[in-house]
Amino acid sequence: MSNEIAVTLPDGAVRRYPAGTTPADIARDLGGRMAREAVVARVDGRLVDLSRPLERDVHLELLTADTPEGLEVLRHSTAHVMAQAVLRLIPEAKLAIGPPIEHGFYYDFDLPEPLTPEMLERIEEEMRRIIQEDYPFTREVKPREEALRYYREKGEPYKVEIIEDLEEDAELSFYSQGEFTDLCRGPHVPSTGRIKAFKLQSVAGAYWRGDARRPMLQRIYGTAFPKKSQLERHLEMLAEAERRDHRKLGRELDLFSFREVAPGFIFWHPKGYTLYRTLLDFSRRLQEARGYQEVSTPWIYRKQLWETSGHWDHFQDNMFPIAKDDDEMAVKPMNCPGHCVLYAGDVRSYRDLPLKIAEYGPLARYEPSGTLHGALRVRGFHQDDAHIFAREDQIEEQIAEVLELVDEIYKAFGMSYDIYFSTRPDNFMGEIETWDRAEAALERALQASGRSYRLNPGDGAFYGPKLDFEVTDALGRKWQCATVQLDFQMPQRFGLTYVDRDGSHKQPVMIHRAIMGSLERFIGILVEHYAGAFPLWLAPVQARVISIADDHAPYAREIRDKLAAAGFRVETDDRNEKIGYKIREAQVQKIPYMLVVGGKEVESGTVAVRHRKQGDLGPMTLEALVQRMRGEVESYAQD
């Protein structure tokens, strides 16, 4: 019996096997789908190869490529197959790293020549041969000096550097398939033949270890799935995402542009700025109804303010410093210190709290040039930003009100969201006891609201725990937008107080919150969410009046003026072009309503209404059209 081990399965069943039995052996013993499809095992909570011998009692779970962990292992193994194919075709290639990522994998190579699309196709063909050859993935542990000697002899400087940077006692495992061997923690699928559906997607430049002073490598991106049908669906989704790319649609719809003279900043065109202002008006209307007071504070402060707030020590790398006349200053990356200065300017009573200060002013944060991405990653931005100064006994009710505001705003865009509760990070500011109070208060507020949430340990802001809201767009993609942060630190650093009922001075708490977050980024997300076809309440141009002939242009302008007087954003198209051409162009511009006017409409005092999605709606009086459009706007209808 001493040579037997007990294996506990996920359903609680316990089976006994000889010591040295592998998860693959157990999968075959269990039979069925697991025998055919298991790709990796979880042993006592740790992922291991199916070929790893089990020498003691364990809890075992067999995982297929349909699980998140199994899919990641499949993609990691596909990255190794790609590297093997590259070395077969380009023997002088030098290997860097090749991890799985959220939607696929990549591998970085130092290559003598830039890769071409034709070369990518050749690499794919070679990968298919390797998969067909069905090489097993085998694991071996090498001593440090042997591992270094192995890679020095092979002329692999990046692998040598990786090993040299590891701890002296680090376990150095290598995986081989066929003639290819790579330094890797693993685990991997049993053999190359288990890879069924993959696609190489693109090549990009990547500095070694993200350092612009180091060599530029070529990064090949790819993806893999258990089934061809899943790969096809993913590629279709990527094609749709490319069609919705906000940079492309921003140009086509004349919303905004990006110029080399101001990297990381947006040039808003009239239609795009109309969209921007519509979001601002929407936010202002909701906030004013809840007692927020809007302010405007300076956008450049002296260094001393940032030292007081803690940003100079904890956030300086993300700021734009300015040195002038021996005076050190910085452009503000956030509004909170300025709002603390405003709060401190008056004596506050417990009756004044909660005090809600909102601001939409310009902010700037330094982002490396390689990370800039249209409106989604910028240097200059604005937020629907606000800070609530409150008593500790008001925390729960104020968080509940913010959550209700989050609901109302995201409902208007047809977006659902998930909440992540982020706790104390390693580089926190303040005392642990204060952090514990802040985290407990935020958790009580969440629980009192009845909201479900996921814990995100160690990802809080340096001054306090926070809630992050991750919205889901029309393609099922996740975007982190809203944030709510509970801060005991900044009021303490700025010496903020209020006079309580008993005449004593107490410190308020500070709730930082932004619902849409960066308006620039949120608009980029919305462009892709709606594919540029914004709902009526949000559309920069809500209707276009199209005249059939020159004689009908005065009536078209009359309709435009009446709709504008009713509060709608309307334009006319009275060019001497065919009516079909003008309708198609309005459709391409994704204008919600096209109002065609000709002799019949002039005579009857109506408009022929065509909807962007619903097609021809027939003739309507102006009063009926206004009623219909107003109903859509007031209900935030999503078409």
XYZ file of C-alpha atoms in Angstrom:
639
model
C 0.000 0.000 0.000
C 2.956 2.355 0.603
C 3.533 2.436 -3.158
C -0.005 3.700 -3.774
C -1.280 7.266 -3.820
C -4.796 8.611 -3.231
C -6.117 10.873 -5.982
C -9.118 13.038 -5.039
C -11.189 14.110 -8.054
C -13.335 17.286 -8.296
C -16.531 15.397 -7.386
C -14.907 14.217 -4.145
C -14.334 10.647 -5.341
C -11.020 9.151 -4.253
C -9.151 6.695 -6.450
C -5.947 4.857 -5.673
C -3.132 4.449 -8.184
C 0.494 3.292 -8.123
C 2.970 6.039 -7.260
C 4.364 7.499 -10.476
C 1.025 7.390 -12.285
C 0.578 10.450 -14.520
C -2.520 12.601 -15.005
C -2.611 11.236 -18.575
C -2.831 7.684 -17.162
C -5.717 8.745 -14.934
C -7.475 10.441 -17.847
C -7.265 7.182 -19.816
C -8.551 5.278 -16.790
C -11.527 7.602 -16.432
C -12.217 7.315 -20.161
C -14.780 9.320 -22.089
C -14.211 12.945 -23.049
C -11.345 13.495 -20.607
C -9.335 10.660 -22.144
C -9.647 12.344 -25.539
C -9.564 16.067 -24.736
C -7.643 16.745 -21.499
C -4.641 19.006 -22.209
C -3.346 19.879 -18.734
C -3.909 18.979 -15.088
C -4.405 20.999 -11.933
C -2.633 19.207 -9.093
C -3.228 20.671 -5.621
C -4.091 23.978 -7.281
C -1.045 24.087 -9.581
C -1.086 23.471 -13.334
C 1.200 20.648 -14.489
C 1.769 18.622 -17.647
C -0.334 15.514 -18.135
C 2.951 13.573 -18.311
C 4.141 14.671 -14.823
C 4.398 11.614 -12.471
C 2.381 11.857 -9.247
C 4.374 10.644 -6.233
C 2.038 11.493 -3.324
C -1.625 11.945 -2.442
C -3.119 14.807 -4.475
C -6.282 16.623 -5.478
C -6.485 16.337 -9.256
C -8.536 18.163 -11.869
C -8.203 17.389 -15.569
C -8.724 20.391 -17.845
C -9.639 20.577 -21.521
C -8.840 23.418 -23.894
C -12.415 24.662 -23.396
C -11.429 25.923 -19.935
C -9.604 29.269 -19.520
C -6.524 27.516 -18.118
C -6.542 24.852 -20.808
C -6.948 27.427 -23.563
C -4.003 29.411 -22.205
C -1.838 26.280 -22.208
C -2.919 25.476 -25.769
C -1.936 28.971 -26.913
C 1.380 28.814 -25.077
C 2.165 25.536 -26.835
C 1.214 27.090 -30.180
C 3.719 29.893 -29.514
C 6.423 27.234 -29.114
C 5.388 25.603 -32.385
C 5.613 29.001 -34.080
C 9.123 29.531 -32.707
C 10.126 26.088 -33.981
C 8.775 26.951 -37.437
C 10.623 30.299 -37.467
C 13.938 28.610 -36.625
C 13.392 26.039 -39.376
C 12.848 28.797 -41.930
C 15.268 31.392 -40.483
C 18.042 29.476 -38.656
C 19.868 32.697 -37.717
C 16.821 33.964 -35.746
C 17.392 34.717 -32.050
C 14.670 33.819 -29.543
C 13.355 36.198 -26.870
C 10.053 35.368 -25.136
C 6.752 33.836 -26.254
C 3.880 33.999 -23.741
C 0.134 33.447 -24.074
C -1.912 36.646 -23.806
C -5.610 37.406 -23.368
C -6.757 36.550 -26.879
C -3.837 34.546 -28.228
C -0.055 34.526 -27.993
C 3.057 36.181 -29.329
C 6.750 35.463 -29.686
C 9.548 38.031 -29.966
C 12.415 37.360 -32.388
C 15.603 39.118 -33.364
C 15.602 38.593 -37.141
C 17.988 39.649 -39.906
C 15.200 41.002 -42.133
C 11.708 42.421 -41.579
C 8.978 39.806 -41.851
C 6.621 40.065 -44.827
C 3.023 38.786 -45.147
C 4.356 36.086 -47.470
C 6.804 34.970 -44.786
C 3.994 34.744 -42.238
C 2.164 32.389 -44.597
C 5.285 30.231 -44.900
C 5.606 30.114 -41.103
C 1.965 29.002 -40.853
C 2.604 26.228 -43.395
C 5.628 25.023 -41.438
C 3.592 25.071 -38.226
C 1.011 22.804 -39.849
C 3.791 20.343 -40.722
C 5.036 20.382 -37.124
C 1.509 19.795 -35.858
C 1.032 16.926 -38.298
C 4.321 15.378 -37.120
C 2.759 15.252 -33.615
C 5.911 15.728 -31.553
C 5.430 15.157 -27.794
C 6.254 18.057 -25.477
C 8.875 16.771 -23.037
C 10.140 18.540 -19.925
C 13.684 18.574 -18.540
C 15.269 20.525 -15.677
C 18.841 21.756 -16.246
C 21.348 23.088 -13.681
C 22.011 26.827 -14.018
C 25.531 26.524 -15.472
C 24.459 23.847 -17.931
C 21.529 26.011 -19.046
C 23.802 29.023 -19.540
C 26.338 26.958 -21.451
C 23.579 25.511 -23.645
C 22.335 28.947 -24.731
C 25.774 30.505 -25.073
C 26.789 27.703 -27.427
C 23.596 28.231 -29.426
C 24.220 31.984 -29.626
C 20.964 32.976 -27.850
C 21.836 36.201 -25.939
C 18.281 36.962 -24.832
C 17.850 33.558 -23.204
C 21.225 33.951 -21.487
C 20.120 37.321 -20.081
C 16.848 35.861 -18.812
C 18.667 33.092 -16.935
C 21.271 35.460 -15.515
C 18.519 37.667 -14.101
C 16.755 34.767 -12.319
C 17.444 33.845 -8.712
C 20.431 31.551 -8.225
C 18.211 28.724 -6.968
C 15.470 29.139 -9.595
C 14.342 25.901 -11.230
C 15.232 26.038 -14.935
C 12.852 23.865 -16.899
C 13.140 23.287 -20.651
C 10.500 21.974 -23.038
C 11.321 20.191 -26.266
C 9.278 19.129 -29.257
C 11.206 17.495 -32.055
C 14.475 19.333 -32.644
C 13.273 22.483 -30.816
C 14.027 23.233 -27.147
C 13.018 26.332 -25.198
C 13.442 27.655 -21.664
C 9.928 27.620 -20.233
C 8.008 27.165 -16.973
C 5.247 25.321 -18.818
C 3.018 23.444 -18.711
C 2.201 22.391 -22.270
C -0.247 20.205 -24.137
C 0.815 16.546 -24.537
C 1.929 16.910 -28.160
C 1.918 19.268 -31.123
C -0.882 17.227 -32.703
C -3.284 18.526 -30.042
C -3.210 21.964 -31.693
C -6.185 22.073 -34.059
C -6.993 25.655 -35.075
C -4.605 28.600 -35.154
C -3.874 31.761 -37.109
C -0.894 34.130 -37.273
C -2.304 37.627 -37.312
C 0.282 40.388 -37.405
C 3.849 41.538 -36.841
C 4.821 44.486 -34.668
C 7.976 46.017 -33.294
C 8.760 45.498 -29.611
C 11.756 46.722 -27.649
C 13.519 44.008 -25.676
C 12.051 44.147 -22.178
C 10.071 47.243 -23.140
C 13.180 49.441 -22.988
C 13.610 51.892 -25.878
C 17.384 51.739 -25.320
C 17.432 47.996 -26.036
C 17.205 46.192 -29.423
C 13.989 46.386 -31.415
C 12.586 42.875 -31.925
C 9.889 41.583 -34.243
C 6.811 40.342 -32.423
C 4.564 37.847 -34.203
C 1.009 37.760 -32.854
C -1.271 34.773 -33.298
C -4.217 33.013 -31.756
C -5.390 29.440 -31.288
C -8.628 27.700 -30.329
C -9.691 24.092 -29.655
C -11.990 24.095 -32.702
C -11.937 25.615 -36.150
C -15.448 27.025 -35.657
C -14.274 28.936 -32.569
C -11.318 30.349 -34.472
C -13.581 31.438 -37.308
C -15.950 33.190 -34.910
C -13.011 34.957 -33.278
C -11.609 36.106 -36.622
C -15.059 37.374 -37.624
C -15.222 39.327 -34.366
C -11.783 40.815 -35.053
C -12.892 41.812 -38.541
C -15.958 43.476 -37.031
C -13.766 45.213 -34.446
C -11.555 46.505 -37.262
C -14.636 47.773 -39.078
C -15.633 49.592 -35.875
C -12.155 50.996 -35.158
C -12.779 54.447 -33.695
C -9.785 55.949 -35.522
C -11.181 54.835 -38.881
C -14.761 55.865 -38.075
C -13.543 59.125 -36.540
C -12.128 60.085 -39.948
C -15.072 58.783 -41.976
C -17.677 60.505 -39.790
C -15.555 63.669 -39.423
C -15.522 63.471 -35.611
C -11.863 63.926 -34.670
C -8.305 63.503 -35.839
C -4.793 63.009 -34.478
C -1.773 65.027 -35.600
C 1.963 64.573 -35.132
C 2.294 68.110 -33.795
C 0.418 67.092 -30.624
C 0.964 63.374 -29.917
C -1.529 61.979 -27.459
C -3.989 64.856 -27.875
C -7.205 64.981 -29.904
C -8.309 67.521 -32.505
C -12.095 67.651 -32.156
C -13.994 68.467 -35.347
C -17.404 70.189 -35.085
C -19.430 66.957 -35.163
C -17.137 65.233 -32.716
C -17.212 68.191 -30.365
C -21.004 68.165 -30.551
C -20.878 64.549 -29.386
C -18.441 65.575 -26.633
C -20.678 68.418 -25.457
C -23.739 66.157 -25.521
C -22.000 63.824 -23.071
C -20.998 66.780 -20.885
C -24.572 68.115 -20.841
C -25.867 64.632 -20.004
C -23.438 64.321 -17.101
C -24.091 67.856 -15.825
C -27.859 67.350 -15.839
C -27.622 64.174 -13.761
C -25.060 65.592 -11.349
C -26.793 68.910 -10.726
C -29.969 67.018 -9.801
C -27.934 65.243 -7.105
C -26.442 68.336 -5.550
C -23.044 68.491 -7.276
C -21.490 71.947 -7.618
C -19.301 72.473 -10.684
C -15.997 74.313 -10.329
C -12.929 75.085 -12.402
C -9.459 74.939 -10.870
C -5.961 75.773 -12.207
C -4.285 73.260 -14.486
C -0.700 74.020 -13.360
C 0.425 73.905 -9.729
C 3.687 74.320 -7.877
C 5.629 71.265 -6.778
C 4.673 71.867 -3.132
C 1.026 70.998 -3.828
C 2.003 67.679 -5.398
C 4.302 66.939 -2.472
C 1.448 67.539 -0.055
C -0.936 65.325 -2.051
C 1.668 62.570 -2.399
C 1.693 62.637 -6.194
C 5.268 63.917 -6.389
C 6.481 60.733 -4.680
C 3.978 58.247 -6.080
C 2.910 59.580 -9.504
C 5.692 61.858 -10.770
C 6.647 59.603 -13.694
C 3.146 60.088 -15.115
C 3.198 63.881 -14.855
C 4.355 66.721 -17.109
C 6.785 68.799 -14.980
C 7.576 72.421 -15.782
C 10.680 74.276 -14.573
C 10.628 78.047 -15.088
C 12.524 80.794 -13.260
C 13.713 78.299 -10.614
C 10.078 77.450 -9.905
C 9.156 73.752 -10.208
C 5.585 73.108 -11.299
C 3.561 70.410 -13.021
C 0.459 70.149 -15.175
C -2.288 68.509 -13.174
C -2.985 64.820 -13.906
C -6.071 64.881 -11.673
C -8.348 67.365 -9.904
C -8.357 66.072 -6.329
C -5.560 68.261 -4.834
C -7.170 71.414 -6.236
C -10.516 70.410 -4.773
C -8.821 69.921 -1.392
C -7.473 73.468 -1.655
C -11.013 74.709 -2.377
C -12.429 72.781 0.592
C -9.776 74.201 2.921
C -10.644 77.758 1.916
C -13.700 77.908 4.211
C -14.689 76.719 7.668
C -16.939 73.699 7.145
C -19.697 72.440 9.419
C -21.117 68.932 9.689
C -24.260 70.505 8.157
C -22.263 71.323 4.977
C -21.474 67.671 4.342
C -21.618 65.920 2.005
C -19.995 68.580 -0.168
C -19.939 67.427 -3.803
C -17.501 69.208 -6.130
C -17.486 68.382 -9.861
C -15.062 69.458 -12.579
C -14.604 68.707 -16.290
C -11.335 70.609 -16.786
C -8.265 69.552 -18.808
C -5.868 66.958 -17.387
C -2.579 65.632 -18.730
C -0.629 62.471 -17.963
C 2.551 61.323 -19.593
C 2.119 58.098 -21.557
C 5.068 56.625 -23.494
C 4.671 57.260 -27.217
C 4.543 53.539 -27.954
C 1.446 53.099 -25.786
C -0.647 55.879 -27.372
C -3.686 54.477 -29.171
C -6.117 56.931 -30.731
C -8.648 58.167 -28.180
C -8.263 55.030 -26.064
C -4.821 55.959 -24.713
C -4.104 59.691 -24.689
C -2.008 62.247 -22.844
C -4.554 65.064 -22.742
C -8.060 64.323 -21.501
C -11.054 65.464 -19.454
C -13.072 63.487 -16.912
C -16.595 63.637 -15.551
C -14.710 64.029 -12.303
C -16.096 64.727 -8.836
C -15.070 64.562 -5.191
C -17.455 64.061 -2.318
C -16.323 65.304 1.103
C -18.359 63.460 3.689
C -18.558 62.339 7.309
C -17.682 58.717 8.006
C -21.318 57.968 8.876
C -22.325 59.176 5.370
C -20.039 56.814 3.427
C -22.605 54.097 2.764
C -25.375 56.430 1.590
C -22.971 58.369 -0.653
C -21.528 55.216 -2.228
C -25.104 53.987 -2.774
C -25.974 57.246 -4.553
C -22.867 56.983 -6.742
C -23.795 53.388 -7.650
C -27.279 54.560 -8.614
C -25.703 57.265 -10.807
C -23.471 54.639 -12.447
C -26.605 52.613 -13.215
C -28.413 55.536 -14.804
C -25.478 56.563 -16.964
C -24.579 53.127 -18.316
C -28.235 52.246 -18.917
C -28.347 55.200 -21.323
C -25.658 53.500 -23.420
C -27.119 49.984 -23.208
C -24.024 48.729 -21.362
C -23.786 46.234 -18.519
C -20.871 46.225 -16.088
C -18.969 44.227 -13.476
C -17.558 45.697 -10.244
C -14.022 45.002 -8.985
C -13.097 45.875 -5.401
C -9.382 46.794 -5.334
C -7.525 46.775 -2.019
C -4.257 48.183 -0.596
C -1.325 48.158 -3.089
C 2.332 47.631 -2.183
C 3.192 51.330 -2.632
C 0.382 52.575 -0.393
C 0.459 55.891 1.445
C -0.557 56.240 5.098
C -1.128 53.885 8.005
C -2.363 50.303 7.629
C -4.981 50.888 10.351
C -6.486 53.741 8.315
C -6.486 51.560 5.208
C -8.267 48.807 7.085
C -11.005 51.257 8.103
C -11.351 52.515 4.524
C -11.551 49.008 3.057
C -14.084 47.901 5.670
C -16.262 50.977 5.037
C -16.216 50.479 1.274
C -17.018 46.792 1.644
C -19.967 47.579 3.945
C -21.278 50.080 1.406
C -21.042 47.504 -1.379
C -22.779 44.842 0.664
C -25.505 47.244 1.769
C -26.184 48.080 -1.882
C -26.677 44.397 -2.660
C -24.204 44.542 -5.571
C -22.115 41.560 -6.527
C -18.416 42.256 -6.989
C -15.070 40.583 -7.471
C -12.070 41.120 -5.239
C -8.951 42.544 -6.901
C -6.295 42.389 -4.152
C -3.454 44.904 -4.189
C -4.755 47.042 -7.064
C -6.061 50.036 -5.123
C -4.889 53.617 -5.657
C -1.874 54.613 -3.563
C -4.164 56.691 -1.309
C -7.182 54.417 -0.918
C -9.215 51.340 -1.900
C -11.413 51.626 -4.959
C -14.190 50.152 -7.044
C -13.500 49.729 -10.749
C -16.393 49.253 -13.158
C -15.720 47.147 -16.239
C -18.331 47.685 -18.959
C -19.134 45.245 -21.760
C -19.581 46.623 -25.274
C -21.621 45.343 -28.214
C -18.844 42.926 -29.212
C -18.543 41.499 -25.705
C -15.246 43.308 -25.043
C -14.485 44.582 -21.538
C -13.465 48.171 -20.808
C -12.547 49.608 -17.420
C -14.302 52.976 -17.188
C -15.893 54.176 -13.957
C -13.941 54.306 -10.720
C -14.957 55.112 -7.140
C -12.170 55.592 -4.588
C -12.509 56.013 -0.835
C -9.729 58.184 0.563
C -8.813 58.839 4.206
C -5.283 59.963 3.274
C -5.622 63.154 1.253
C -7.916 64.946 3.737
C -5.326 64.158 6.409
C -2.398 65.411 4.298
C -4.223 68.661 3.506
C -5.420 69.105 7.105
C -9.091 69.167 6.104
C -11.608 69.379 8.947
C -15.232 70.146 9.701
C -16.884 71.341 12.908
C -19.017 68.544 14.345
C -22.206 68.850 16.420
C -20.234 69.019 19.660
C -17.937 71.770 18.367
C -14.947 69.461 17.854
C -12.950 69.442 14.644
C -13.037 66.164 12.718
C -11.537 64.976 9.478
C -13.853 64.311 6.530
C -13.422 61.375 4.172
C -13.061 61.967 0.463
C -14.777 59.927 -2.249
C -13.145 60.292 -5.662
C -15.425 59.273 -8.515
C -15.590 59.419 -12.302
C -18.382 57.558 -14.090
C -17.480 57.741 -17.765
C -13.851 58.337 -16.804
C -11.789 59.980 -19.520
C -14.356 61.474 -21.893
C -11.906 61.086 -24.779
C -11.472 57.379 -24.100
C -15.174 56.867 -23.431
C -16.083 58.449 -26.764
C -13.596 56.118 -28.479
C -15.325 53.187 -26.770
C -18.775 54.485 -27.755
C -17.752 54.916 -31.402
C -16.789 51.223 -31.484
C -19.746 50.113 -29.330
C -22.236 51.712 -31.731
C -20.070 51.277 -34.861
C -20.566 55.019 -35.317
C -24.376 54.646 -35.519
C -25.170 56.576 -32.342
C -28.665 56.497 -30.862
C -30.732 59.585 -31.565
C -30.068 61.319 -28.235
C -26.316 61.081 -28.777
C -25.979 61.485 -32.561
C -24.052 64.640 -33.605
C -26.526 65.122 -36.459
C -29.959 63.751 -35.564
C -31.719 64.425 -38.861
C -30.897 65.549 -42.369
C -33.536 67.209 -44.529
C -32.997 66.191 -48.166
C -34.618 68.133 -50.979
C -35.466 66.337 -54.220
C -34.997 69.390 -56.453
C -33.917 73.020 -56.175
C -37.559 74.157 -55.947
C -37.943 72.224 -52.714
C -34.849 73.674 -50.967
C -36.725 76.575 -49.235
C -39.179 74.094 -47.683
C -36.262 71.869 -46.610
C -34.654 74.824 -44.837
C -38.000 75.692 -43.198
C -38.267 72.126 -41.819
C -34.664 72.309 -40.614
C -35.280 75.579 -38.770
C -38.432 74.274 -37.060
C -36.709 71.082 -35.914
C -33.741 73.123 -34.658
C -36.137 75.373 -32.739
C -37.583 72.202 -31.168
C -34.110 71.380 -29.865
C -32.807 68.920 -32.455
C -29.507 68.888 -34.318
C -30.462 69.090 -37.997
C -28.812 69.897 -41.311
C -30.009 70.129 -44.913
C -28.761 68.600 -48.140
C -30.061 70.786 -50.959
C -27.274 70.016 -53.443
C -28.095 69.424 -57.086
C -27.556 65.650 -56.838
C -29.794 62.640 -57.419
C -31.999 61.822 -54.442
C -30.711 58.236 -54.238
C -27.146 59.492 -53.959
C -28.045 61.924 -51.184
C -29.926 59.252 -49.210
C -27.020 56.807 -49.530
C -24.582 59.439 -48.333
C -26.735 60.213 -45.289
C -26.891 56.477 -44.609
C -23.091 56.201 -44.816
C -22.844 59.109 -42.368
C -25.116 57.054 -40.053
C -27.620 59.874 -39.554
C -30.653 58.502 -37.659
C -33.418 60.290 -39.632
C -33.474 61.255 -43.308
C -36.373 63.576 -44.166
C -37.060 63.691 -47.903
C -39.083 66.618 -49.239
C -40.440 67.070 -52.748
C -43.481 68.592 -54.373
C -45.927 66.266 -52.606
C -44.467 67.084 -49.191
C -44.423 70.822 -49.890
C -48.095 70.685 -50.888
C -49.208 68.553 -47.882
C -46.906 70.155 -45.307
C -45.325 66.811 -44.428
C -41.974 65.050 -44.692
C -41.205 61.579 -46.081
C -39.359 59.922 -43.192
C -36.638 57.354 -43.613
C -34.954 55.795 -40.562
C -31.330 54.655 -40.593
C -32.216 51.117 -39.448
C -35.972 50.786 -39.932
C -36.028 52.070 -43.493
C -38.973 53.935 -45.053
C -41.493 55.101 -42.413
C -43.725 56.969 -44.845
C -45.067 60.543 -44.681
C -45.387 62.325 -41.309
C -46.453 65.726 -40.126
C -43.745 67.717 -38.458
C -45.641 67.534 -35.145
C -45.772 63.711 -35.295
C -42.080 63.525 -36.155
C -41.101 65.854 -33.302
C -43.153 63.767 -30.871
C -41.504 60.564 -32.075
C -37.977 61.970 -31.922
C -38.536 63.592 -28.530
C -39.739 60.285 -27.122
C -36.567 58.561 -28.324
C -34.328 61.255 -26.871
C -36.037 61.410 -23.484
C -35.983 57.618 -23.068
C -32.392 57.277 -24.319
C -33.699 54.743 -26.839
C -31.007 52.503 -28.324
C -32.690 52.382 -31.799
